[in-house]
Amino acid sequence: MGKALVLGGGGIVGLAWEIGILAGLGDAGVDLRDADLVLGTSAGASAGAQLTSGLDLDELYERQLAPADAEIAARPRWWSTLRVAGALLTARSPEAGRARVGLIASTTARFSQAVREPVIAARLPVPAWPEHNLVVTAVDARSGALRTFSRADGVDLVRAVAASSAVPGLWPPVEIDGRWYVDGGVRSAANADLAAGHDRVVVLAPGATGLRPRPEAELAALPDGTRHTLVVPSPEARAAFGRDPLDPARRAAAARAGRMQAVEVAVRVAKTWGV
């Protein structure tokens, strides 16, 4: 059984908010670093790698307040976003839709992987997999199937996190062992269903779910007896995010908003976590 911490996608601001929430919970005596599973999707993969890096929560938080010089201010072109939505809406099955998104991603990326990997590397305090059970999600660009990566797979951590956060229309699919992968958020904003088998589950879900399964539904489908809490951004945090989740200039404000919001959710999270 055990405890699972699920970190969802939500762009640069979502990553900062998650670190702010985690630091604020730590202030309240609720340290989620003792999770038996840390599951990260998209920006949540970066957050998970940071959380399990061995750095103190305050150090991780301060990194979010520093100038975001290594990040790139960019977003997918509007027409590629529409193509992705159309692919998911009209496909005969979810996997077929995700495979179509993988094809779109391979032809509409705004930047190369050579540009992308240094951005991811700069986010990770330690470029190697932790001893902790960190799992990150991605989607096979050809088949549309879910793929998870962990230390046991022998895959470079930077590459695995880059695959998990390869936003279609912005970043290219990432090659790993002869297969190509796109953002794990194409399947689900949080992939919280993968926490099945753990009896205590906390989900931080900063990103809008759009056409993907909602974390609420994924949590409701977990086995009976699973204690779970879903934390989403407060109205104040949403205001701090601004309109573009990929805007590096909003990172510090999002982190501060997360740390402030942690006060409001600490009791609820503590009950679920058994603190």
Short mmCIF file of C-alpha atoms in Angstrom, two decimals:
data_model
loop_
_atom_site.label_atom_id
_atom_site.label_comp_id
_atom_site.label_asym_id
_atom_site.label_seq_id
_atom_site.Cartn_x
_atom_site.Cartn_y
_atom_site.Cartn_z
CA MET A 1 0.00 0.00 0.00
CA GLY A 2 1.70 3.23 1.10
CA LYS A 3 1.53 6.88 0.10
CA ALA A 4 1.54 8.39 -3.39
CA LEU A 5 2.18 12.01 -4.32
CA VAL A 6 0.88 12.87 -7.80
CA LEU A 7 2.22 16.02 -9.47
CA GLY A 8 0.29 17.13 -12.53
CA GLY A 9 1.16 19.29 -15.50
CA GLY A 10 0.60 23.00 -15.80
CA GLY A 11 3.54 24.68 -17.48
CA ILE A 12 6.24 26.77 -15.86
CA VAL A 13 3.76 28.41 -13.50
CA GLY A 14 2.31 25.05 -12.52
CA LEU A 15 5.74 23.72 -11.62
CA ALA A 16 6.43 26.81 -9.48
CA TRP A 17 3.05 26.55 -7.75
CA GLU A 18 3.65 22.89 -6.92
CA ILE A 19 7.01 23.68 -5.34
CA GLY A 20 5.39 26.55 -3.43
CA ILE A 21 2.62 24.27 -2.15
CA LEU A 22 5.15 21.62 -1.08
CA ALA A 23 7.30 24.19 0.70
CA GLY A 24 4.27 25.68 2.42
CA LEU A 25 3.06 22.27 3.54
CA GLY A 26 6.52 21.66 4.96
CA ASP A 27 6.16 24.90 6.95
CA ALA A 28 2.99 23.41 8.44
CA GLY A 29 4.70 20.16 9.37
CA VAL A 30 3.30 18.19 6.46
CA ASP A 31 6.33 16.90 4.55
CA LEU A 32 5.26 14.92 1.48
CA ARG A 33 8.81 13.85 0.66
CA ASP A 34 8.20 10.60 2.52
CA ALA A 35 5.90 9.42 -0.28
CA ASP A 36 6.41 5.82 -1.38
CA LEU A 37 5.68 6.95 -4.95
CA VAL A 38 6.22 10.36 -6.54
CA LEU A 39 4.43 10.39 -9.89
CA GLY A 40 5.09 13.32 -12.23
CA THR A 41 3.45 14.34 -15.49
CA SER A 42 4.76 17.11 -17.72
CA ALA A 43 5.74 20.02 -15.45
CA GLY A 44 5.03 17.66 -12.57
CA ALA A 45 7.89 15.47 -13.78
CA SER A 46 10.27 18.40 -13.21
CA ALA A 47 8.67 19.07 -9.83
CA GLY A 48 9.05 15.42 -8.88
CA ALA A 49 12.70 15.35 -9.91
CA GLN A 50 13.32 18.47 -7.85
CA LEU A 51 11.47 17.14 -4.81
CA THR A 52 13.44 13.88 -4.78
CA SER A 53 16.80 15.53 -5.50
CA GLY A 54 17.80 15.79 -1.86
CA LEU A 55 17.60 19.58 -1.73
CA ASP A 56 15.80 21.23 1.17
CA LEU A 57 12.28 22.47 0.45
CA ASP A 58 13.34 26.05 1.09
CA GLU A 59 16.18 25.66 -1.41
CA LEU A 60 13.76 24.35 -4.03
CA TYR A 61 11.42 27.25 -3.34
CA GLU A 62 14.21 29.83 -3.64
CA ARG A 63 15.13 28.37 -7.03
CA GLN A 64 11.63 29.28 -8.23
CA LEU A 65 12.06 32.86 -7.06
CA ALA A 66 15.36 33.32 -8.91
CA PRO A 67 15.37 34.87 -12.42
CA ALA A 68 14.13 32.29 -14.93
CA ASP A 69 17.01 32.94 -17.31
CA ALA A 70 17.28 29.32 -18.51
CA GLU A 71 13.61 29.11 -19.51
CA ILE A 72 12.28 29.99 -22.95
CA ALA A 73 9.24 32.24 -23.29
CA ALA A 74 7.21 30.52 -25.99
CA ARG A 75 3.89 28.79 -26.54
CA PRO A 76 2.42 26.53 -29.26
CA ARG A 77 1.01 28.25 -32.32
CA TRP A 78 -2.77 28.60 -32.10
CA TRP A 79 -3.40 26.45 -35.15
CA SER A 80 -1.32 23.56 -33.80
CA THR A 81 -3.33 23.70 -30.57
CA LEU A 82 -6.53 23.46 -32.60
CA ARG A 83 -5.16 20.48 -34.54
CA VAL A 84 -4.30 18.70 -31.29
CA ALA A 85 -7.80 19.32 -29.91
CA GLY A 86 -9.37 18.09 -33.14
CA ALA A 87 -7.28 14.93 -33.11
CA LEU A 88 -8.35 14.06 -29.59
CA LEU A 89 -12.02 14.86 -30.22
CA THR A 90 -12.52 12.98 -33.48
CA ALA A 91 -10.38 9.87 -33.05
CA ARG A 92 -12.00 6.44 -32.80
CA SER A 93 -10.26 5.75 -29.50
CA PRO A 94 -8.17 7.68 -26.96
CA GLU A 95 -4.97 5.90 -28.03
CA ALA A 96 -5.67 6.63 -31.70
CA GLY A 97 -6.20 10.28 -30.84
CA ARG A 98 -2.94 10.42 -28.93
CA ALA A 99 -1.11 8.80 -31.85
CA ARG A 100 -2.48 11.52 -34.14
CA VAL A 101 -1.25 14.11 -31.65
CA GLY A 102 2.18 12.46 -31.79
CA LEU A 103 2.22 12.90 -35.57
CA ILE A 104 1.17 16.52 -35.24
CA ALA A 105 3.90 17.09 -32.66
CA SER A 106 6.57 15.76 -35.00
CA THR A 107 5.71 18.33 -37.67
CA THR A 108 4.81 21.46 -35.69
CA ALA A 109 7.55 21.83 -33.05
CA ARG A 110 8.87 25.37 -32.69
CA PHE A 111 12.22 24.34 -31.23
CA SER A 112 14.65 21.47 -31.59
CA GLN A 113 15.55 18.95 -28.92
CA ALA A 114 19.02 20.49 -28.82
CA VAL A 115 17.38 23.68 -27.56
CA ARG A 116 15.00 21.86 -25.23
CA GLU A 117 17.33 19.60 -23.23
CA PRO A 118 19.41 22.39 -21.66
CA VAL A 119 16.17 23.96 -20.41
CA ILE A 120 15.19 20.72 -18.69
CA ALA A 121 18.72 20.14 -17.37
CA ALA A 122 18.69 23.60 -15.76
CA ARG A 123 15.49 22.70 -13.88
CA LEU A 124 16.97 19.60 -12.27
CA PRO A 125 19.27 20.13 -9.28
CA VAL A 126 20.66 16.62 -9.79
CA PRO A 127 20.75 15.09 -13.30
CA ALA A 128 20.57 11.46 -12.07
CA TRP A 129 17.61 9.42 -10.91
CA PRO A 130 17.09 9.53 -7.14
CA GLU A 131 17.00 6.47 -4.93
CA HIS A 132 13.42 7.52 -4.20
CA ASN A 133 10.62 5.93 -6.25
CA LEU A 134 10.15 8.65 -8.87
CA VAL A 135 8.02 7.76 -11.91
CA VAL A 136 7.37 10.11 -14.85
CA THR A 137 4.81 9.64 -17.59
CA ALA A 138 4.98 10.08 -21.35
CA VAL A 139 2.97 9.05 -24.40
CA ASP A 140 4.36 6.99 -27.28
CA ALA A 141 4.12 9.33 -30.27
CA ARG A 142 3.44 6.49 -32.71
CA SER A 143 1.05 4.21 -30.81
CA GLY A 144 -0.50 6.67 -28.37
CA ALA A 145 0.20 4.26 -25.51
CA LEU A 146 1.14 5.41 -22.05
CA ARG A 147 4.78 4.91 -21.05
CA THR A 148 6.25 5.39 -17.61
CA PHE A 149 9.93 5.87 -16.81
CA SER A 150 11.72 5.19 -13.55
CA ARG A 151 15.22 4.53 -12.30
CA ALA A 152 14.83 0.86 -13.18
CA ASP A 153 14.57 1.62 -16.90
CA GLY A 154 18.14 2.88 -17.20
CA VAL A 155 16.99 5.96 -19.14
CA ASP A 156 18.70 9.33 -18.70
CA LEU A 157 16.64 11.40 -16.26
CA VAL A 158 16.89 14.63 -18.27
CA ARG A 159 15.64 12.82 -21.36
CA ALA A 160 12.78 11.16 -19.48
CA VAL A 161 11.63 14.48 -18.00
CA ALA A 162 11.97 16.14 -21.41
CA ALA A 163 9.75 13.43 -22.92
CA SER A 164 7.16 13.84 -20.17
CA SER A 165 6.94 17.58 -20.86
CA ALA A 166 7.27 17.62 -24.67
CA VAL A 167 4.26 19.85 -25.31
CA PRO A 168 2.90 19.13 -28.84
CA GLY A 169 3.28 22.10 -31.15
CA LEU A 170 6.07 23.59 -29.05
CA TRP A 171 8.68 20.92 -28.30
CA PRO A 172 9.53 17.95 -30.53
CA PRO A 173 8.95 14.33 -29.54
CA VAL A 174 11.88 12.89 -27.57
CA GLU A 175 13.68 9.76 -28.73
CA ILE A 176 14.36 7.09 -26.11
CA ASP A 177 15.62 3.65 -27.09
CA GLY A 178 14.37 3.99 -30.66
CA ARG A 179 10.87 5.17 -29.74
CA TRP A 180 9.54 8.73 -29.76
CA TYR A 181 7.55 10.24 -26.91
CA VAL A 182 5.40 13.31 -26.25
CA ASP A 183 4.00 14.99 -23.17
CA GLY A 184 2.40 12.66 -20.62
CA GLY A 185 -0.29 15.31 -20.24
CA VAL A 186 -1.67 14.29 -23.64
CA ARG A 187 -3.17 11.29 -21.83
CA SER A 188 -4.15 13.02 -18.60
CA ALA A 189 -3.28 16.22 -16.79
CA ALA A 190 -2.23 14.21 -13.73
CA ASN A 191 -2.47 10.48 -14.57
CA ALA A 192 -3.73 10.02 -11.02
CA ASP A 193 -5.13 6.59 -11.85
CA LEU A 194 -1.54 5.29 -11.75
CA ALA A 195 -1.58 5.80 -7.98
CA ALA A 196 -3.81 2.72 -7.65
CA GLY A 197 -2.39 0.36 -5.06
CA HIS A 198 -1.56 3.14 -2.60
CA ASP A 199 -3.96 3.79 0.24
CA ARG A 200 -3.10 7.48 0.73
CA VAL A 201 -2.95 9.73 -2.34
CA VAL A 202 -2.38 13.47 -2.63
CA VAL A 203 -2.70 15.09 -6.05
CA LEU A 204 -1.45 18.57 -6.93
CA ALA A 205 -3.09 19.52 -10.23
CA PRO A 206 -2.21 23.04 -11.40
CA GLY A 207 -3.20 22.66 -15.05
CA ALA A 208 -6.55 22.86 -16.81
CA THR A 209 -7.71 19.42 -17.90
CA GLY A 210 -9.30 20.41 -21.19
CA LEU A 211 -10.17 17.30 -23.22
CA ARG A 212 -8.31 14.93 -20.91
CA PRO A 213 -9.66 12.90 -17.98
CA ARG A 214 -10.22 14.98 -14.88
CA PRO A 215 -8.22 14.15 -11.73
CA GLU A 216 -11.48 14.02 -9.78
CA ALA A 217 -12.72 11.17 -11.96
CA GLU A 218 -9.41 9.33 -11.75
CA LEU A 219 -9.40 9.58 -7.96
CA ALA A 220 -13.02 8.46 -7.73
CA ALA A 221 -12.09 5.32 -9.67
CA LEU A 222 -9.38 4.30 -7.21
CA PRO A 223 -10.14 1.24 -5.04
CA ASP A 224 -12.53 1.63 -2.14
CA GLY A 225 -10.80 2.67 1.03
CA THR A 226 -8.23 4.88 -0.71
CA ARG A 227 -7.87 8.17 1.13
CA HIS A 228 -7.20 10.98 -1.30
CA THR A 229 -7.00 14.75 -1.54
CA LEU A 230 -6.93 16.85 -4.68
CA VAL A 231 -5.38 20.33 -4.50
CA VAL A 232 -5.99 22.76 -7.37
CA PRO A 233 -4.96 26.42 -7.60
CA SER A 234 -6.99 28.92 -5.63
CA PRO A 235 -8.47 31.97 -7.39
CA GLU A 236 -5.52 33.98 -6.08
CA ALA A 237 -3.08 31.46 -7.52
CA ARG A 238 -4.89 31.53 -10.87
CA ALA A 239 -4.52 35.29 -10.92
CA ALA A 240 -0.80 34.92 -10.21
CA PHE A 241 -0.46 32.44 -13.09
CA GLY A 242 -1.71 34.93 -15.66
CA ARG A 243 -3.06 33.80 -19.02
CA ASP A 244 0.00 31.92 -20.23
CA PRO A 245 1.15 28.92 -18.16
CA LEU A 246 4.44 28.91 -20.07
CA ASP A 247 5.43 32.48 -19.16
CA PRO A 248 8.71 32.43 -17.18
CA ALA A 249 8.03 35.94 -15.89
CA ARG A 250 5.15 34.52 -13.82
CA ARG A 251 7.21 31.82 -12.11
CA ALA A 252 8.06 33.63 -8.88
CA ALA A 253 4.50 34.92 -8.37
CA ALA A 254 3.12 31.40 -8.90
CA ALA A 255 5.54 29.95 -6.34
CA ARG A 256 4.58 32.59 -3.76
CA ALA A 257 0.89 31.93 -4.42
CA GLY A 258 1.43 28.21 -3.87
CA ARG A 259 3.21 28.73 -0.56
CA MET A 260 0.41 31.00 0.64
CA GLN A 261 -2.30 28.57 -0.48
CA ALA A 262 -0.64 25.71 1.43
CA VAL A 263 -1.92 27.24 4.67
CA GLU A 264 -5.49 26.72 3.45
CA VAL A 265 -5.05 23.06 2.48
CA ALA A 266 -2.58 21.84 5.10
CA VAL A 267 -5.14 20.31 7.47
CA ARG A 268 -6.91 18.46 4.66
CA VAL A 269 -3.64 17.13 3.24
CA ALA A 270 -2.38 16.15 6.69
CA LYS A 271 -5.49 14.04 7.35
CA THR A 272 -5.07 12.20 4.08
CA TRP A 273 -1.34 11.72 4.61
CA GLY A 274 -1.80 10.44 8.15
CA VAL A 275 0.29 13.15 9.79
#
